[in-house]
Coordinates of C-alpha atoms in Angstrom, one line a residue:
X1 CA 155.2 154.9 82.9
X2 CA 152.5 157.7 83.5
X3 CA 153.0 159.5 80.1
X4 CA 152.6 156.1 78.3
X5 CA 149.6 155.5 80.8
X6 CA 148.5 159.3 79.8
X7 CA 148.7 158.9 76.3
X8 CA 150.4 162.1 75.9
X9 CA 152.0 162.5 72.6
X10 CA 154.2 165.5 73.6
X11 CA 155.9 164.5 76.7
X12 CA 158.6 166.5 76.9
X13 CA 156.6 169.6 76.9
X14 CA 154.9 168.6 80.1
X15 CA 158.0 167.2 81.6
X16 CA 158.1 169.1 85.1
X17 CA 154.1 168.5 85.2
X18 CA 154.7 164.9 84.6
X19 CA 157.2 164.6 87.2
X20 CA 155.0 165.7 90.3
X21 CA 152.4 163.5 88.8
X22 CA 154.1 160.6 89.0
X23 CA 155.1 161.2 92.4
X24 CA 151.2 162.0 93.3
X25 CA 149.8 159.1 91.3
X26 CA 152.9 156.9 93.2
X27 CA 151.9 157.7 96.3
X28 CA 148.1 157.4 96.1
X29 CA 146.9 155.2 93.4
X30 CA 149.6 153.3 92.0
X31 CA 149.2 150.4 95.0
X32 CA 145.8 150.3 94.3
X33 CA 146.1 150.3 90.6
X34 CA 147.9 147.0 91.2
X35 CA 145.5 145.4 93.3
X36 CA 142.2 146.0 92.6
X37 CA 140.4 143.5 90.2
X38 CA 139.7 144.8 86.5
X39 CA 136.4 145.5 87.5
X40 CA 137.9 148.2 88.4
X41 CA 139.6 149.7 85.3
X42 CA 136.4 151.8 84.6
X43 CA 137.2 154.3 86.9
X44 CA 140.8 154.5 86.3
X45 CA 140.6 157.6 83.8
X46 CA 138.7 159.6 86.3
X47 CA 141.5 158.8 89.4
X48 CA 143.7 159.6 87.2
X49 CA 142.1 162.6 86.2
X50 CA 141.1 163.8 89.8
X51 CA 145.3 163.6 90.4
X52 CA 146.0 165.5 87.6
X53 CA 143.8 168.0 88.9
X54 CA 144.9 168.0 92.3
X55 CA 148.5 167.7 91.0
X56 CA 147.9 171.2 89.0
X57 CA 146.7 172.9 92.0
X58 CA 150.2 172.3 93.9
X59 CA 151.6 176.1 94.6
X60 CA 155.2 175.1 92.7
X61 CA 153.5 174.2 90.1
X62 CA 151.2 176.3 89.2
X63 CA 152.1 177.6 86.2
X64 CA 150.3 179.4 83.2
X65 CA 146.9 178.4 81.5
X66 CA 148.4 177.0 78.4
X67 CA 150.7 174.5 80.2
X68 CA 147.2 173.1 82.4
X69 CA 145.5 173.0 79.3
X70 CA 147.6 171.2 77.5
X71 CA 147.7 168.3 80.5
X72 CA 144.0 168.4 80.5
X73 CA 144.2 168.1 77.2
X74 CA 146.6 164.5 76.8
X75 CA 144.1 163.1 80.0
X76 CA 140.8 163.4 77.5
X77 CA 143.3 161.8 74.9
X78 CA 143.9 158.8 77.4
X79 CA 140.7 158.7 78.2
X80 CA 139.3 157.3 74.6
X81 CA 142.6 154.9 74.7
X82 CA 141.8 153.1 77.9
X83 CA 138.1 153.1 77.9
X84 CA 138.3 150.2 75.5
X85 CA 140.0 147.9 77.0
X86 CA 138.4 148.3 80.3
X87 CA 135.1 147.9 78.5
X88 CA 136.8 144.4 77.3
X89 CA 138.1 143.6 81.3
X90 CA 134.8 144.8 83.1
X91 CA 132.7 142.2 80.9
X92 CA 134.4 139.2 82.3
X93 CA 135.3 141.0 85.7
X94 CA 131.0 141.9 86.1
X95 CA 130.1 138.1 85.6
X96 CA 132.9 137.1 87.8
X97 CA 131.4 139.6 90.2
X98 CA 127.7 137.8 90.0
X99 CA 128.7 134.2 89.9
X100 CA 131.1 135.5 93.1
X101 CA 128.1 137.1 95.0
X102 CA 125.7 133.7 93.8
X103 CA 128.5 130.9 95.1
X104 CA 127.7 132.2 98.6
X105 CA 124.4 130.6 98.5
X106 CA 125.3 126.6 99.8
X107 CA 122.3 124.2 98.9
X108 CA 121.5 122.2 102.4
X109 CA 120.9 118.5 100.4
X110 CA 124.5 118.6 98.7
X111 CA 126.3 120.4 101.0
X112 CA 128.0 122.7 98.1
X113 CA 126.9 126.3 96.4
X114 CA 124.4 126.4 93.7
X115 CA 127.4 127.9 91.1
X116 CA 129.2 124.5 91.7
X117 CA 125.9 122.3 91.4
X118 CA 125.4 124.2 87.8
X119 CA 122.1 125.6 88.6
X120 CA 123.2 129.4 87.3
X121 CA 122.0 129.0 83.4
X122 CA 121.7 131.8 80.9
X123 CA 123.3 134.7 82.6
X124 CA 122.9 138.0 80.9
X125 CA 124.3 141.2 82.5
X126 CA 123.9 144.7 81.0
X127 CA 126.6 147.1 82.0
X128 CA 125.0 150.2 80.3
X129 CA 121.7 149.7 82.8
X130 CA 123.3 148.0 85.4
X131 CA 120.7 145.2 85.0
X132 CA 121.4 141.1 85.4
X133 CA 119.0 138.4 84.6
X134 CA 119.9 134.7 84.8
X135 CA 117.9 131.3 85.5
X136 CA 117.9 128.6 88.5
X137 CA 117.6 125.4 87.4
X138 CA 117.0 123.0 90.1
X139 CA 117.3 119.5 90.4
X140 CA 113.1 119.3 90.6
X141 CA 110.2 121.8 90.6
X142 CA 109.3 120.6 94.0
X143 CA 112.1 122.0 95.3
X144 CA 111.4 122.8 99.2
X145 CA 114.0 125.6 99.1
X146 CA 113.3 127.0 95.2
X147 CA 111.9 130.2 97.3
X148 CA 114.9 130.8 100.1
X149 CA 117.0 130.4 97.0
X150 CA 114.9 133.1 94.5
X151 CA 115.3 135.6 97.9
X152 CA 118.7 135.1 98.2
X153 CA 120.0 135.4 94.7
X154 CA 118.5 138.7 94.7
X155 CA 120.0 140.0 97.8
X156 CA 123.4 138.8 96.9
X157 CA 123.2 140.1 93.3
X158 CA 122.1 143.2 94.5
X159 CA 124.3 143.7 97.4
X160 CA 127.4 144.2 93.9
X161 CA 127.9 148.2 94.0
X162 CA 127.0 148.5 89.9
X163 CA 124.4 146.4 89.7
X164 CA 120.6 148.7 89.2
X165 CA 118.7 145.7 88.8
X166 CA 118.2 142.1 89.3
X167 CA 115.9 139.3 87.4
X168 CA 115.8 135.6 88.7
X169 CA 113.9 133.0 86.9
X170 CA 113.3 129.6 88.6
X171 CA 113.2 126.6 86.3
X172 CA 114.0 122.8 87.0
X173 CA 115.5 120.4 84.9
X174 CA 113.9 118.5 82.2
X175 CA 112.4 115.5 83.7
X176 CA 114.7 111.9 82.8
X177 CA 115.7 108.5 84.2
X178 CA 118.9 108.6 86.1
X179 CA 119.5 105.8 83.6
X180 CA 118.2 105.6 80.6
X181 CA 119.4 102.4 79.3
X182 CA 117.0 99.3 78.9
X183 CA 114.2 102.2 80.1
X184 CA 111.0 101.4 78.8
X185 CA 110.0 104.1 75.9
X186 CA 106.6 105.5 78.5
X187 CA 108.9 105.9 81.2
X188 CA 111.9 107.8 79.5
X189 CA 110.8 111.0 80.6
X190 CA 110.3 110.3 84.0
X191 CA 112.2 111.5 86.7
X192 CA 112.0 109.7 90.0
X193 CA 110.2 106.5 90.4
X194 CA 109.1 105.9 94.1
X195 CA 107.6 102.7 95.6
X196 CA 105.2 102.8 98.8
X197 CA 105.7 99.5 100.1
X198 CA 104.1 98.0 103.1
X199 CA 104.6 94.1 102.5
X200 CA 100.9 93.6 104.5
X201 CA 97.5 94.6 103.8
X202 CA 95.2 96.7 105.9
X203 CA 98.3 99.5 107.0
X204 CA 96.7 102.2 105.2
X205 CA 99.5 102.0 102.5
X206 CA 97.6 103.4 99.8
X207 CA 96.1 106.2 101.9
X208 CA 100.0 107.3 102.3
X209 CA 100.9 107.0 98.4
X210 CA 97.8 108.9 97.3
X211 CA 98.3 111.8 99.7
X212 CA 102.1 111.6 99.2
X213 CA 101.6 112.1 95.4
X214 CA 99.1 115.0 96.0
X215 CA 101.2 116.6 98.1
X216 CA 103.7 116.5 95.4
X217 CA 101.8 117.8 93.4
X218 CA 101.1 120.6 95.6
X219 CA 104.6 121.9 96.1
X220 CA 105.0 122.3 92.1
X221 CA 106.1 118.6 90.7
X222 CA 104.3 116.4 88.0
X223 CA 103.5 113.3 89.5
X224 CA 101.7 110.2 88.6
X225 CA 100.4 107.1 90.5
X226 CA 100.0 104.0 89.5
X227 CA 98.2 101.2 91.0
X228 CA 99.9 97.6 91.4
X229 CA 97.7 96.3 93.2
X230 CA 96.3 93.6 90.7
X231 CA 94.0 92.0 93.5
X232 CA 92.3 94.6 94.7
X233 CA 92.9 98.1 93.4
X234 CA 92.3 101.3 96.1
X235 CA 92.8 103.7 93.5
X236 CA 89.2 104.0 91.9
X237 CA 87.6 104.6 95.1
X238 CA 90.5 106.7 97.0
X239 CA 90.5 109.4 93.7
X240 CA 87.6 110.0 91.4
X241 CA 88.5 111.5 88.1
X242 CA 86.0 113.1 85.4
X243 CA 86.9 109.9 83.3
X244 CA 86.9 106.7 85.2
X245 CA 88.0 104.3 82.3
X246 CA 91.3 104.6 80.9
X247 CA 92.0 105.3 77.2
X248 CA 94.1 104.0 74.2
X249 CA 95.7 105.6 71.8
X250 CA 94.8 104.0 68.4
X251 CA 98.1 105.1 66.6
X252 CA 100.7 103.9 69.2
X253 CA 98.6 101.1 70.9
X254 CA 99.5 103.3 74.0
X255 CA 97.5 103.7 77.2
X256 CA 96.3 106.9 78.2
X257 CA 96.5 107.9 82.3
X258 CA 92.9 109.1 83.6
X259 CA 93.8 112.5 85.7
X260 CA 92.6 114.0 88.7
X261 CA 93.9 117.3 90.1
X262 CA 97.1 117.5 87.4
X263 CA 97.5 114.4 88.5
X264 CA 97.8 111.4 85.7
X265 CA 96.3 107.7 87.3
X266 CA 96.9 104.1 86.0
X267 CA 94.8 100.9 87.8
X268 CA 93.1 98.0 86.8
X269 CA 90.3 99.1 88.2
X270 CA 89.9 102.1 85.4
X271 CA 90.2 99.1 83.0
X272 CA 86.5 98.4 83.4
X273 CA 87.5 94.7 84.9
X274 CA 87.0 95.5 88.8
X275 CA 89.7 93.4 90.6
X276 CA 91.7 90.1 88.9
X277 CA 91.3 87.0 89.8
X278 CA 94.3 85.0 87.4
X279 CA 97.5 83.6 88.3
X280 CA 100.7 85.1 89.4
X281 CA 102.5 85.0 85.9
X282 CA 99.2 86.9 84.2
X283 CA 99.4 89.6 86.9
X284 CA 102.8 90.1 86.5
X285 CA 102.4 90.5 82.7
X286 CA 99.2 92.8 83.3
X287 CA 101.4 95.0 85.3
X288 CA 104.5 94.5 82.9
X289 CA 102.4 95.9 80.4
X290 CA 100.9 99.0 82.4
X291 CA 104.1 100.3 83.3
X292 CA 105.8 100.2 79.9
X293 CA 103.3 100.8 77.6
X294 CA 101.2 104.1 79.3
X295 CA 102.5 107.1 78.1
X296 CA 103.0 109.0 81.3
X297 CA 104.3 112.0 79.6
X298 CA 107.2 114.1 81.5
X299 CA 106.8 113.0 85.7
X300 CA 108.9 114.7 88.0
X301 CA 107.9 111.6 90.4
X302 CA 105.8 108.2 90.1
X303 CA 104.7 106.9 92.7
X304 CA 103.7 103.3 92.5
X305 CA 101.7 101.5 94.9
X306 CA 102.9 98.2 95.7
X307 CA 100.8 95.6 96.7
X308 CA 101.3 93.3 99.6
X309 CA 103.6 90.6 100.0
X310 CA 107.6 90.1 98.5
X311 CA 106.9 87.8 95.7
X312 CA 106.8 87.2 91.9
X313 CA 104.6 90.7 91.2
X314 CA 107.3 92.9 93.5
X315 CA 110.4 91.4 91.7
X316 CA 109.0 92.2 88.5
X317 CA 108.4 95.6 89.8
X318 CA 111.8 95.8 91.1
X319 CA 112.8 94.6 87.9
X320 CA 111.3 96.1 85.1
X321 CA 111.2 99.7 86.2
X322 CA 114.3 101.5 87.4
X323 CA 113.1 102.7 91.3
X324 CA 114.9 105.3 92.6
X325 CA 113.6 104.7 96.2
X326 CA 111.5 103.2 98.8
X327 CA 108.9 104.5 100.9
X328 CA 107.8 102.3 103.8
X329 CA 104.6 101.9 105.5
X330 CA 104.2 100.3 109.1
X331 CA 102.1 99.9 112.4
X332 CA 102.8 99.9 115.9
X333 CA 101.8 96.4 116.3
X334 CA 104.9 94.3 116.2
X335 CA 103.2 91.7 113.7
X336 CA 103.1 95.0 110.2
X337 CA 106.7 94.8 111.6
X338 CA 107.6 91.3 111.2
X339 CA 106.1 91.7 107.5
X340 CA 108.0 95.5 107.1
X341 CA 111.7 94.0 107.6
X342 CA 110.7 91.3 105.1
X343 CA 109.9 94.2 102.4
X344 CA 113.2 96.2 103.9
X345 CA 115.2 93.3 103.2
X346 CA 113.7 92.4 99.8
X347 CA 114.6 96.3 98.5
X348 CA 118.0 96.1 99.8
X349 CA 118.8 93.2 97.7
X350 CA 117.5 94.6 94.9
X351 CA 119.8 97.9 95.7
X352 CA 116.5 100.1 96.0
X353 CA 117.1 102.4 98.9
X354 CA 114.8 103.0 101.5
X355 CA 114.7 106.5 102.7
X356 CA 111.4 106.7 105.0
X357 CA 109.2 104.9 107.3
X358 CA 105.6 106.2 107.9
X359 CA 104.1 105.0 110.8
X360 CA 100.3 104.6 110.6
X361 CA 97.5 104.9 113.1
X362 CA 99.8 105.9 115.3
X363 CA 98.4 107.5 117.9
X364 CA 95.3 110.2 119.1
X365 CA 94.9 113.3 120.7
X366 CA 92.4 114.4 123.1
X367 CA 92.7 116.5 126.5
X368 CA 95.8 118.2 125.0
X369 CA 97.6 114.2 125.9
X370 CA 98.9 111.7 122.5
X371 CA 97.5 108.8 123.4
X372 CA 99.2 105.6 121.4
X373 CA 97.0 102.6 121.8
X374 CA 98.3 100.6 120.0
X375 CA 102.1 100.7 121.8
X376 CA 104.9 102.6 120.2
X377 CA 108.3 101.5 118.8
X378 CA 107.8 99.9 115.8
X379 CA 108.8 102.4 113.1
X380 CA 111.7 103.3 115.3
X381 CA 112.7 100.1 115.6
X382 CA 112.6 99.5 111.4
X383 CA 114.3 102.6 111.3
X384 CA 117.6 101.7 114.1
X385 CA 117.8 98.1 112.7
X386 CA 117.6 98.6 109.1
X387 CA 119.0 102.4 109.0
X388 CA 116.7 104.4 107.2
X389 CA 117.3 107.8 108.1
X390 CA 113.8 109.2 108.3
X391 CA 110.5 108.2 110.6
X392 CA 107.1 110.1 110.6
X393 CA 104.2 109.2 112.7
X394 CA 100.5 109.3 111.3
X395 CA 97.7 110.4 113.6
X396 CA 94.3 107.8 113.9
X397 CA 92.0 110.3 112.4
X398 CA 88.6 109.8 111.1
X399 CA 88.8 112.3 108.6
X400 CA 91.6 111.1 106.6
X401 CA 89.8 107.5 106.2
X402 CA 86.8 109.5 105.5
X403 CA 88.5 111.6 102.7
X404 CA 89.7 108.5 101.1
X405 CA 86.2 106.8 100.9
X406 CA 85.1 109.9 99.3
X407 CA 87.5 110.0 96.5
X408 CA 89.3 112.9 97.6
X409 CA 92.6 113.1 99.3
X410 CA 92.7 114.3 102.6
X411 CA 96.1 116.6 101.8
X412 CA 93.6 118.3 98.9
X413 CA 90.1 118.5 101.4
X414 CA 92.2 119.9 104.2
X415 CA 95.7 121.7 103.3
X416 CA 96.1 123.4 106.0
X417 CA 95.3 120.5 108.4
X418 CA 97.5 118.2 110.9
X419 CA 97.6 115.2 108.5
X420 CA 98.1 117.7 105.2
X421 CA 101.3 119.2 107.5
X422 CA 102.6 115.9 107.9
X423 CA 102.4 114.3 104.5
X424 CA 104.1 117.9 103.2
X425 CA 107.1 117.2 105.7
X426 CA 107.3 113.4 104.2
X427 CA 107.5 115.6 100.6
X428 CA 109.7 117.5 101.4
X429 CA 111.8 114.3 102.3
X430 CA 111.3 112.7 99.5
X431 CA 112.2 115.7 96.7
X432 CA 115.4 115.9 99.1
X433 CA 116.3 112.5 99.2
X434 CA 116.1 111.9 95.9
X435 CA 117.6 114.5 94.7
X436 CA 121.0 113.7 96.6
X437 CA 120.5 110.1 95.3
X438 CA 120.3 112.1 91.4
X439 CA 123.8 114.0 92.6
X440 CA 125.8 111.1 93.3
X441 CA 127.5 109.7 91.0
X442 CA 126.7 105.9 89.9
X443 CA 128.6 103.6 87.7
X444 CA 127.0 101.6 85.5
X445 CA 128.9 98.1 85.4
X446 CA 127.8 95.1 83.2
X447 CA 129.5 91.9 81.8
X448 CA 129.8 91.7 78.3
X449 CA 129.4 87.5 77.5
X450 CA 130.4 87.7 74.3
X451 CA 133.8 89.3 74.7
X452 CA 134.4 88.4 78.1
X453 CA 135.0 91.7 79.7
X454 CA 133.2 94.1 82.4
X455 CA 132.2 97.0 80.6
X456 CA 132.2 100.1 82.7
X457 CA 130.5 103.3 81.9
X458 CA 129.7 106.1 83.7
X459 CA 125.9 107.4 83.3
X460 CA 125.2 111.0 81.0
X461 CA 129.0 110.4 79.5
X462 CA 129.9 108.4 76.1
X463 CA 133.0 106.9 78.0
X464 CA 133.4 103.5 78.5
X465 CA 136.4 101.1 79.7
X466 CA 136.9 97.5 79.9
X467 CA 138.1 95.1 82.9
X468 CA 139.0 91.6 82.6
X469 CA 137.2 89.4 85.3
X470 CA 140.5 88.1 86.5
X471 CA 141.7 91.7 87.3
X472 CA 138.8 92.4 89.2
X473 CA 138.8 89.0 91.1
X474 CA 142.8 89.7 91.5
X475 CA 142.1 93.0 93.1
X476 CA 139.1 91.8 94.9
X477 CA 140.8 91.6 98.7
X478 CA 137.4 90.6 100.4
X479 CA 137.5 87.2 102.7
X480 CA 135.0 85.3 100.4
X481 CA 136.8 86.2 97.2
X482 CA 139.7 85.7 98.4
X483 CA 138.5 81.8 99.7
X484 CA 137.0 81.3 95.7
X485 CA 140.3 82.0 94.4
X486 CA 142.0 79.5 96.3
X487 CA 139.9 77.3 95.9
X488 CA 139.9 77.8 92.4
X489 CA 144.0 77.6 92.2
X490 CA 143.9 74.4 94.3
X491 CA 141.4 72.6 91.3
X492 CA 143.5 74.0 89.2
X493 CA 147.2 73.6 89.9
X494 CA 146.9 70.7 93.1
X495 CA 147.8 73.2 95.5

C-alpha cells in the first residue's frame, strides 16, 4: 500500500526500506491519514516525507548512500503524483472550511445561521494567497445587526489555520413585493409597505410616521412616505423639501415624489390644492391614483400615513396596496383607545399584522421623577388584549412638536437625543419584524370561477396545484363547516 502510495517504480529494490516504513507510517500516520478531512491531503507528501526521513535514520537500517538516495528519490516522484489531486480535494474541502466557520453565526430574527438563510453570495477563496472574499446579502439595508455580522464573519473566517486574509462585503437584497401579483407597476420595486394608523385625530400619528421613516432612513434603508390624509395633509408642514409641488413625468403620465433628506414624499398638499373638500368615493380615487401611479423607484420601506377613522378611504388602502404591517398610534386616555381597538380589529380582518403600539404624550420628566399625567395603561392594555408583541412610550416634549412645525424631524434636529433613541428602537422593530414576516413562508390561495377549482401557488416558485372545493370543505373539520355541510346534505338528500 505504501509503495503504490510512494509512487516508487522499483519496489523491489527498496524492499527492506519499505518494510520498516510501513511499519513507521502504520504506526504514526496511517490513523490520521484516515480521518482527517481532505483539507488535509496537502500536507500528506511532507508526513510522509518527514517518516521516510526518520525511518532512514533507524540504526538497522542504515545502510549505504545509494540505497537513501534512491528512497528520497521515489518520495519527490510521489510527490508530483499526489499534489494534483489534493489540489482538486483542498478546493472543495477550503470552501467547506469557510461556509463551516460562517454557519456559526445564528441570525437572532430567524433563529437559524446566515449559511442556511442564503446570505453567503459570491464566495471566492484563493488558496495560493490564502485570501477569501465573499458578500452578505441581508434581508434589508437597515439591518440592525449588518455590523455584529461584518465583525463576526471576519473573526470566524480568520480563526481557519490557511486562511492570510479575509474580505466581507455587506449588500442587501434587491428591493420587491413579497407578492408581486396584481402589484401596481410604481410599487413593484418596493419592499415593505408599513401603515401608521391611529383610527383618531390629534395623537400625534403623523409626528411618529415622519420620524419613523427618517429614522429609517438613518440606519441605511430607502424609504418613502406618503400622505393619505386627503382632509388635511401634515406632510407639507411637518417636512420642507427644496421643491414643494410635485412633478409629472410627461412620457409615462407618472408622478414624481418631492424628496427631503433621501427621502421621496407624496401628499396632496404638494399638489398645489391645500386640503380636499369632495366626497368619500373622489378621495378614495385621489389616493387610488397616488399610490399606483408615482414612481417610487426601489423603497426598502413606505410608510404611509393613514388618516383617521376605519372607513371607505382605509379599505381601499388596505386593499389596493399589499401592507406588510401595522404600526399603531395611541394615548393614555382610555377614549384614543376605544378608537385604537376599532383600527386593531379593522387590520386583523384584513390579515395586516400589527407588530407595534406607540404610546404618545406619555409621560414627563423633571426632578429625576416620570411623571404620567395623563394615567398609564392604555398601550399596554391594546398590546395584552389584541397581542401585539411590541409597546414603546413617547415622552411629552416640546421640542419634538416644535421640530415638526418647523419642517424638520425631530430624529434629524436631534440624533442623539431621548426622542431620536426611541424612534431608532421602534426601527429597529420594525426592519426586524418585517423581515421575519418576508422569511415565512405564505401561500397564495385563490379560486379560479371559471374552472371551479382553488388554485394554490406558492410565492417566488412557478408551481401551482389545484383543489376541488368539496375536498377542502370535506377536510375542513372546524364546528361551523362542519354545521354548513349538514346542513347542506340535509337540503340536499332529506336527511
Amino acid at each position: 500500500m505504501v509503495l503504490q502510495c510512494l509512487g516508487m517504480a522499483n519496489a523491489v529494490l527498496v524492499t527492506p526500506v519499505a518494510t520498516e516504513l510501513c511499519r513507521a507510517v502504520n504506526s504514526s500516520s496511517h490513523h490520521q491519514l484516515q480521518t482527517r478531512s481532505s483539507a488535509c491531503l496537502p500536507s500528506l507528501t511532507s508526513r510522509v516525507g518527514a517518516s521516510v526521513g526518520r525511518s532512514c535514520s533507524i540504526p538497522a537500517l542504515r545502510t549505504s548512500v545509494p540505497r537513501r538516495a534512491l528512497v528520497v528519490s521515489a518520495t519527490s516522484k510521489s510527490e508530483s503524483a499526489v499534489a494534483p489531486a489534493a489540489t482538486e480535494l483542498s478546493s472543495d474541502s477550503a470552501q467547506k472550511d469557510v461556509l463551516g466557520a460562517l454557519s456559526q453565526i445564528i441570525d437572532p430574527d430567524f433563529g437559524t445561521d446566515i449559511v442556511s438563510c442564503g446570505f453567503v453570495k459570491e464566495l471566492s477563496i484563493d488558496q495560493a494567497t490564502g485570501q477569501v472574499s465573499f458578500q452578505l446579502e441581508l434581508t434589508t439595508p437597515a439591518c440592525p445587526v449588518k455590523d455584529m455580522f461584518e465583525q463576526q464573519a471576519k473573526e470566524k473566517v480568520s480563526a481557519i489555520p490557511w486562511v492570510k486574509g479575509v474580505d466581507v462585503k455587506m449588500t442587501a437584497q434587491p428591493a420587491k413585493p413579497l407578492i408581486a401579483d396584481d402589484v401596481p407597476a410604481g410599487l413593484k420595486k418596493v419592499s415593505n409597505i408599513v401603515a401608521v394608523s391611529s383610527c383618531k385625530g390629534g395623537v400625534g400619528k403623523s409626528t411618529v410616521a415622519v420620524n419613523l421613516a427618517y429614522s429609517l432612513a438613518q440606519m441605511g434603508a430607502r424609504v418613502g412616505i406618503f400622505d393619505a390624509d386627503i382632509y388635511g395633509p401634515s406632510l407639507p408642514t411637518m417636512v420642507s423639501p427644496d421643491v414643494r409641488v410635485l412633478q409629472m413625468n410627461p412620457e409615462t403620465r407618472a408622478i414624481i415624489p418631492t424628496e427631503y433628506l433621501g427621502v421621496k414624499l407624496v401628499s396632496f398638499g404638494y399638489a398645489g390644492q391645500g386640503s380636499a373638500i369632495m366626497r368619500g368615493p373622489m378621495v378614495s380615487g385621489v389616493i387610488n391614483q397616488f399610490l399606483t401611479t408615482t414612481d417610487w423607484g426601489e423603497l426598502d420601506y413606505l410608510v404611509i400615513d393613514m388618516p383617521p377613522g376605519t372607513g371607505d378611504i382605509q379599505l381601499t388602502l388596505c386593499q389596493v396596496v399589499p401592507l406588510t404591517a401595522a404600526v399603531i398610534v395611541t394615548t393614555p386616555q382610555k377614549l384614543a383607545f376605544i378608537d385604537v381597538a376599532k383600527g386593531v380589529r379593522m387590520f386583523s380582518k384584513l390579515k395586516v399584522p400589527c407588530i407595534a403600539v406607540v404610546e404618545n404624550m406619555c409621560f414627563f420628566e423633571g426632578d429625576d421623577k416620570r411623571y404620567y399625567p395623563f394615567g398609564q395603561g392604555s398601550g399596554a392594555q391594546v398590546v395584552q388584549q389584541f397581542g401585539i408583541p411590541n409597546l414603546f412610550e413617547l415622552p411629552i416634549r416640546p421640542e419634538l412638536s416644535a421640530a415638526g412645525d418647523t419642517g424638520n424631524p425631530e430624529v434629524v434636529v436631534d440624533p442623539q437625543g431621548q426622542v431620536a433613541d426611541i424612534f431608532s428602537n421602534i426601527g429597529v422593530c420594525v426592519v426586524q419584524q418585517c423581515a421575519k414576516l418576508r422569511q415565512q413562508v405564505s401561500t397564495a390561495v385563490m379560486y379560479d370561477r371559471a374552472i371551479n377549482a382553488i388554485r394554490v401557488k406558492v410565492p417566488g416558485t412557478t408551481e401551482e396545484f389545484l383543489l376541488h372545493p368539496a375536498t377542502v370543505r370535506r377536510n375542513d373539520r372546524s364546528a361551523k363547516s362542519i354545521v354548513r355541510f349538514l346542513h347542506f346534505s340535509s337540503l340536499v338528500f332529506g336527511h
